[in-house]
mmCIF file of C-alpha atoms in Angstrom:
data_model
loop_
_atom_site.group_PDB
_atom_site.id
_atom_site.type_symbol
_atom_site.label_atom_id
_atom_site.label_comp_id
_atom_site.label_asym_id
_atom_site.label_seq_id
_atom_site.Cartn_x
_atom_site.Cartn_y
_atom_site.Cartn_z
ATOM 1 C CA MET A 1 0.000 0.000 0.000
ATOM 2 C CA THR A 2 1.321 3.428 -0.951
ATOM 3 C CA VAL A 3 1.722 5.809 1.979
ATOM 4 C CA THR A 4 1.391 9.543 1.380
ATOM 5 C CA TRP A 5 3.653 12.156 2.945
ATOM 6 C CA GLU A 6 0.812 13.458 5.079
ATOM 7 C CA GLU A 7 -0.143 9.990 6.318
ATOM 8 C CA SER A 8 3.436 9.508 7.468
ATOM 9 C CA GLY A 9 3.471 12.826 9.308
ATOM 10 C CA TRP A 10 5.567 14.751 6.782
ATOM 11 C CA GLU A 11 4.941 18.065 5.053
ATOM 12 C CA ARG A 12 5.532 17.602 1.329
ATOM 13 C CA LEU A 13 7.555 20.511 -0.074
ATOM 14 C CA ALA A 14 8.289 19.297 -3.619
ATOM 15 C CA PRO A 15 8.180 15.957 -5.443
ATOM 16 C CA GLY A 16 10.217 13.515 -3.352
ATOM 17 C CA VAL A 17 11.089 16.173 -0.760
ATOM 18 C CA GLY A 18 9.526 16.841 2.628
ATOM 19 C CA ARG A 19 10.089 17.725 6.232
ATOM 20 C CA CYS A 20 8.557 17.097 9.643
ATOM 21 C CA ARG A 21 8.536 19.196 12.778
ATOM 22 C CA LEU A 22 9.539 17.123 15.771
ATOM 23 C CA PRO A 23 7.842 17.642 19.155
ATOM 24 C CA VAL A 24 9.176 19.430 22.242
ATOM 25 C CA TRP A 25 11.890 21.557 20.570
ATOM 26 C CA ASP A 26 10.092 21.979 17.216
ATOM 27 C CA CYS A 27 13.219 20.827 15.424
ATOM 28 C CA THR A 28 12.902 20.137 11.699
ATOM 29 C CA ALA A 29 14.054 16.948 9.990
ATOM 30 C CA GLY A 30 14.134 16.734 6.193
ATOM 31 C CA LEU A 31 13.818 13.826 3.771
ATOM 32 C CA VAL A 32 14.879 13.575 0.133
ATOM 33 C CA VAL A 33 13.923 10.395 -1.712
ATOM 34 C CA GLY A 34 15.733 9.164 -4.803
ATOM 35 C CA ALA A 35 15.686 5.839 -6.680
ATOM 36 C CA GLY A 36 16.851 3.304 -4.125
ATOM 37 C CA ALA A 37 18.422 5.908 -1.850
ATOM 38 C CA ALA A 38 17.135 8.403 0.720
ATOM 39 C CA LEU A 39 18.788 11.316 2.492
ATOM 40 C CA LEU A 40 17.666 12.393 5.949
ATOM 41 C CA VAL A 41 18.562 15.894 7.114
ATOM 42 C CA ASP A 42 19.206 15.833 10.876
ATOM 43 C CA ALA A 43 18.424 12.974 13.217
ATOM 44 C CA GLY A 44 16.392 14.174 16.192
ATOM 45 C CA SER A 45 17.190 14.731 19.843
ATOM 46 C CA SER A 46 17.449 11.183 21.267
ATOM 47 C CA LEU A 47 17.699 7.546 20.237
ATOM 48 C CA GLY A 48 13.954 7.140 20.716
ATOM 49 C CA GLU A 49 13.137 10.133 18.557
ATOM 50 C CA GLY A 50 15.659 8.990 15.964
ATOM 51 C CA ALA A 51 14.036 5.544 15.814
ATOM 52 C CA ARG A 52 10.586 7.057 15.321
ATOM 53 C CA LEU A 53 11.984 9.347 12.635
ATOM 54 C CA ARG A 54 13.650 6.410 10.882
ATOM 55 C CA ALA A 55 10.363 4.472 10.789
ATOM 56 C CA ARG A 56 8.500 7.447 9.336
ATOM 57 C CA ALA A 57 11.211 8.011 6.732
ATOM 58 C CA GLN A 58 11.341 4.367 5.710
ATOM 59 C CA ALA A 59 7.575 4.305 5.188
ATOM 60 C CA LEU A 60 8.044 6.871 2.423
ATOM 61 C CA ALA A 61 11.444 5.860 1.075
ATOM 62 C CA GLY A 62 10.532 2.206 0.604
ATOM 63 C CA GLY A 63 13.731 1.130 2.321
ATOM 64 C CA ARG A 64 16.378 2.267 4.735
ATOM 65 C CA VAL A 65 17.812 5.746 5.023
ATOM 66 C CA THR A 66 21.073 5.505 3.088
ATOM 67 C CA HIS A 67 22.437 9.016 3.691
ATOM 68 C CA LEU A 68 22.350 11.337 6.695
ATOM 69 C CA ALA A 69 23.333 15.015 6.675
ATOM 70 C CA LEU A 70 23.896 16.718 10.037
ATOM 71 C CA THR A 71 23.486 20.482 9.757
ATOM 72 C CA HIS A 72 25.381 21.332 12.968
ATOM 73 C CA PRO A 73 26.489 19.762 16.260
ATOM 74 C CA HIS A 74 23.611 20.580 18.622
ATOM 75 C CA PHE A 75 21.821 17.898 20.625
ATOM 76 C CA ASP A 76 18.359 18.361 19.116
ATOM 77 C CA HIS A 77 19.778 17.717 15.638
ATOM 78 C CA VAL A 78 22.317 14.935 16.241
ATOM 79 C CA LEU A 79 21.508 12.750 19.256
ATOM 80 C CA GLY A 80 19.308 10.406 17.213
ATOM 81 C CA ALA A 81 22.093 9.710 14.725
ATOM 82 C CA ALA A 82 23.195 6.338 16.100
ATOM 83 C CA VAL A 83 19.987 4.632 14.941
ATOM 84 C CA PHE A 84 21.127 5.342 11.370
ATOM 85 C CA ALA A 85 24.281 3.234 11.697
ATOM 86 C CA GLY A 86 25.196 2.051 8.211
ATOM 87 C CA ALA A 87 24.139 5.289 6.537
ATOM 88 C CA GLU A 88 26.683 7.519 4.840
ATOM 89 C CA VAL A 89 26.998 10.459 7.233
ATOM 90 C CA PHE A 90 27.866 13.969 6.026
ATOM 91 C CA GLY A 91 28.716 17.163 7.862
ATOM 92 C CA ALA A 92 30.676 20.369 7.502
ATOM 93 C CA VAL A 93 34.429 20.202 7.949
ATOM 94 C CA GLY A 94 35.250 19.916 11.637
ATOM 95 C CA LEU A 95 31.930 18.348 12.653
ATOM 96 C CA ASP A 96 33.603 15.025 13.428
ATOM 97 C CA THR A 97 36.013 16.683 15.853
ATOM 98 C CA ALA A 98 33.254 18.769 17.430
ATOM 99 C CA LEU A 99 31.165 15.669 18.126
ATOM 100 C CA ALA A 100 34.136 13.671 19.420
ATOM 101 C CA ARG A 101 35.220 16.398 21.824
ATOM 102 C CA GLY A 102 31.834 17.789 22.759
ATOM 103 C CA GLY A 103 30.024 14.764 24.174
ATOM 104 C CA GLU A 104 29.830 16.046 27.716
ATOM 105 C CA GLU A 105 28.627 19.443 26.520
ATOM 106 C CA LEU A 106 25.971 17.793 24.333
ATOM 107 C CA ARG A 107 24.760 15.722 27.288
ATOM 108 C CA ALA A 108 24.677 18.704 29.632
ATOM 109 C CA ASP A 109 22.890 20.881 27.080
ATOM 110 C CA ALA A 110 20.281 18.188 26.406
ATOM 111 C CA GLU A 111 19.594 17.744 30.130
ATOM 112 C CA ARG A 112 19.441 21.508 30.658
ATOM 113 C CA GLU A 113 16.787 21.719 27.940
ATOM 114 C CA GLY A 114 14.718 18.955 29.551
ATOM 115 C CA LEU A 115 15.831 15.659 27.980
ATOM 116 C CA ASP A 116 15.842 12.765 30.438
ATOM 117 C CA ALA A 117 19.341 12.284 31.862
ATOM 118 C CA ARG A 118 19.518 8.590 30.995
ATOM 119 C CA ALA A 119 18.295 9.190 27.443
ATOM 120 C CA ALA A 120 20.881 11.952 27.007
ATOM 121 C CA GLU A 121 23.715 9.774 28.296
ATOM 122 C CA GLU A 122 22.740 6.792 26.107
ATOM 123 C CA ALA A 123 22.496 8.950 22.992
ATOM 124 C CA VAL A 124 25.856 10.644 23.583
ATOM 125 C CA ASP A 125 27.552 7.294 24.222
ATOM 126 C CA ALA A 126 26.019 5.869 21.052
ATOM 127 C CA LEU A 127 27.379 8.724 18.923
ATOM 128 C CA THR A 128 30.668 6.821 18.793
ATOM 129 C CA LEU A 129 28.889 4.380 16.439
ATOM 130 C CA VAL A 130 28.152 7.101 13.894
ATOM 131 C CA ARG A 131 30.785 9.597 12.872
ATOM 132 C CA PRO A 132 30.624 11.860 9.810
ATOM 133 C CA ARG A 133 32.849 10.089 7.278
ATOM 134 C CA HIS A 134 32.190 12.640 4.561
ATOM 135 C CA LEU A 135 33.227 16.158 5.534
ATOM 136 C CA VAL A 136 32.185 18.963 3.226
ATOM 137 C CA SER A 137 34.418 21.938 2.551
ATOM 138 C CA GLY A 138 32.791 24.193 0.001
ATOM 139 C CA GLU A 139 30.192 22.196 -1.908
ATOM 140 C CA ARG A 140 29.521 18.534 -2.648
ATOM 141 C CA THR A 141 26.885 16.930 -4.875
ATOM 142 C CA LEU A 142 25.160 13.671 -3.935
ATOM 143 C CA ASP A 143 23.442 11.468 -6.515
ATOM 144 C CA LEU A 144 20.484 9.646 -4.963
ATOM 145 C CA GLY A 145 19.466 7.989 -8.219
ATOM 146 C CA GLY A 146 16.587 8.502 -10.605
ATOM 147 C CA GLY A 147 17.857 11.949 -11.552
ATOM 148 C CA ARG A 148 17.727 13.144 -7.953
ATOM 149 C CA GLN A 149 20.785 15.173 -6.982
ATOM 150 C CA VAL A 150 21.378 17.118 -3.796
ATOM 151 C CA LEU A 151 23.949 19.815 -3.077
ATOM 152 C CA LEU A 152 25.591 19.976 0.349
ATOM 153 C CA ALA A 153 27.278 23.279 1.140
ATOM 154 C CA ASP A 154 29.446 24.383 4.055
ATOM 155 C CA VAL A 155 28.311 28.002 4.342
ATOM 156 C CA GLY A 156 29.361 28.713 7.926
ATOM 157 C CA PRO A 157 30.559 29.578 10.410
ATOM 158 C CA GLY A 158 27.520 31.338 11.819
ATOM 159 C CA HIS A 159 25.108 29.618 14.190
ATOM 160 C CA THR A 160 28.033 27.281 14.930
ATOM 161 C CA ALA A 161 31.496 26.753 13.502
ATOM 162 C CA HIS A 162 30.173 23.851 11.390
ATOM 163 C CA ASP A 163 27.000 24.860 9.517
ATOM 164 C CA LEU A 164 25.928 22.673 6.603
ATOM 165 C CA VAL A 165 22.963 23.444 4.329
ATOM 166 C CA VAL A 166 21.229 21.074 1.926
ATOM 167 C CA LEU A 167 19.870 22.291 -1.415
ATOM 168 C CA VAL A 168 17.504 20.148 -3.462
ATOM 169 C CA PRO A 169 17.079 21.319 -7.072
ATOM 170 C CA GLY A 170 13.576 21.164 -8.503
ATOM 171 C CA ASP A 171 10.405 23.154 -8.827
ATOM 172 C CA PRO A 172 10.590 24.655 -6.330
ATOM 173 C CA GLU A 173 14.146 24.343 -5.093
ATOM 174 C CA VAL A 174 14.192 23.448 -1.403
ATOM 175 C CA VAL A 175 16.907 24.626 0.987
ATOM 176 C CA PHE A 176 17.321 22.998 4.409
ATOM 177 C CA CYS A 177 18.985 25.735 6.453
ATOM 178 C CA GLY A 178 19.624 24.162 9.844
ATOM 179 C CA ASP A 179 19.581 26.746 12.618
ATOM 180 C CA LEU A 180 21.181 29.421 10.469
ATOM 181 C CA VAL A 181 17.515 30.372 9.985
ATOM 182 C CA GLU A 182 14.775 30.095 12.613
ATOM 183 C CA GLU A 183 11.129 31.055 12.237
ATOM 184 C CA SER A 184 9.515 30.101 15.535
ATOM 185 C CA GLY A 185 11.750 32.418 17.559
ATOM 186 C CA ASP A 186 14.828 34.575 17.321
ATOM 187 C CA PRO A 187 17.960 32.750 16.087
ATOM 188 C CA GLN A 188 19.876 31.411 19.078
ATOM 189 C CA ALA A 189 23.510 32.433 19.470
ATOM 190 C CA GLY A 190 25.155 30.156 22.013
ATOM 191 C CA PRO A 191 28.805 30.055 23.065
ATOM 192 C CA ASP A 192 29.770 28.201 19.885
ATOM 193 C CA ALA A 193 28.199 30.775 17.547
ATOM 194 C CA VAL A 194 30.322 33.040 15.363
ATOM 195 C CA PRO A 195 28.121 36.169 15.230
ATOM 196 C CA SER A 196 30.520 38.230 13.140
ATOM 197 C CA ARG A 197 30.257 35.678 10.314
ATOM 198 C CA TRP A 198 26.577 34.790 10.556
ATOM 199 C CA PRO A 199 25.216 37.470 8.154
ATOM 200 C CA ALA A 200 27.778 36.417 5.532
ATOM 201 C CA ALA A 201 26.681 32.788 5.940
ATOM 202 C CA LEU A 202 23.122 33.843 5.140
ATOM 203 C CA ASP A 203 24.354 35.805 2.131
ATOM 204 C CA ARG A 204 25.949 32.594 0.817
ATOM 205 C CA LEU A 205 22.785 30.620 1.563
ATOM 206 C CA LEU A 206 20.661 33.129 -0.374
ATOM 207 C CA ALA A 207 23.097 33.124 -3.284
ATOM 208 C CA LEU A 208 22.826 29.334 -3.509
ATOM 209 C CA GLY A 209 19.057 29.136 -3.131
ATOM 210 C CA GLY A 210 17.937 32.212 -5.032
ATOM 211 C CA GLU A 211 14.754 34.233 -4.839
ATOM 212 C CA ASP A 212 12.252 31.496 -5.651
ATOM 213 C CA ALA A 213 13.462 28.740 -3.332
ATOM 214 C CA VAL A 214 11.592 27.338 -0.353
ATOM 215 C CA TYR A 215 13.727 27.809 2.771
ATOM 216 C CA VAL A 216 13.298 25.337 5.621
ATOM 217 C CA PRO A 217 14.450 26.698 9.002
ATOM 218 C CA GLY A 218 15.849 24.494 11.728
ATOM 219 C CA HIS A 219 12.815 25.476 13.841
ATOM 220 C CA GLY A 220 9.471 26.791 12.684
ATOM 221 C CA ALA A 221 7.470 27.198 9.491
ATOM 222 C CA VAL A 222 8.852 27.211 5.964
ATOM 223 C CA VAL A 223 9.875 30.704 4.775
ATOM 224 C CA ASP A 224 10.903 32.544 1.624
ATOM 225 C CA ALA A 225 13.980 34.487 0.556
ATOM 226 C CA ALA A 226 12.563 37.765 1.855
ATOM 227 C CA PHE A 227 12.277 36.291 5.365
ATOM 228 C CA VAL A 228 15.863 35.008 5.240
ATOM 229 C CA ARG A 229 17.102 38.391 4.036
ATOM 230 C CA ALA A 230 15.228 40.209 6.811
ATOM 231 C CA GLN A 231 16.678 37.834 9.399
ATOM 232 C CA ARG A 232 20.124 38.390 7.937
ATOM 233 C CA ASP A 233 19.726 42.161 8.350
ATOM 234 C CA ALA A 234 18.391 41.744 11.898
ATOM 235 C CA LEU A 235 21.374 39.578 12.855
ATOM 236 C CA ALA A 236 23.786 42.119 11.374
ATOM 237 C CA ALA A 237 22.159 44.878 13.443
ATOM 238 C CA ARG A 238 22.017 42.700 16.560
ATOM 239 C CA PHE A 239 25.707 41.840 16.427
ATOM 240 C CA GLY A 240 26.966 45.116 14.986
ATOM 241 C CA VAL A 241 28.151 43.589 11.728
ATOM 242 C CA SER A 242 28.569 46.099 8.903
ATOM 243 C CA ASP A 243 28.109 45.176 5.228
#
């Protein structure tokens, strides 16, 4: 039986492309389906959430998730990654080191935000099973089969030192922004943010996506180029960054 995007809890954005908003932290996960391959964008905040996300993705992809792109090293985007062991894992240059060195910080941040302590510890420990083997510097194209190609681009630093975006050509083009863009609240600048470079990261994102793309924030509703540009200008003002 064919399962629709909506029946599986996904918002369809373009043919073969969708996203879902995960509970609690309203974090977005993306899915791009090719011929015999599927790319998931971000993995959820715990092993349990990752497992639920995997089941929902597989219902649409007709098989396992073969590729996983992690947009940045924050707990709500990466702590479900271990359930995708066997997938080809991608991240911006330096993400592997950040995850290897930042386990205790990830655990503490997850607990501070309300994740159960045991769930946080199990997920951080399990991250050793899944490390980004494919580190993107600049841009990299993935072929998912059936004419489906995806562009991964390291556009940071900004929200973190390791910000990866995922662009899916089509009509419309879809851009998964990670937390470089947020709609449901002001963009969060933690201790690992690079505020002086964040507006430039959004300039690169806009140059890649263009005026007619659909932009998918790390948190919140889908937005357009005008929203991203306005957020870019607000960040520049907020952090005193001149053009």
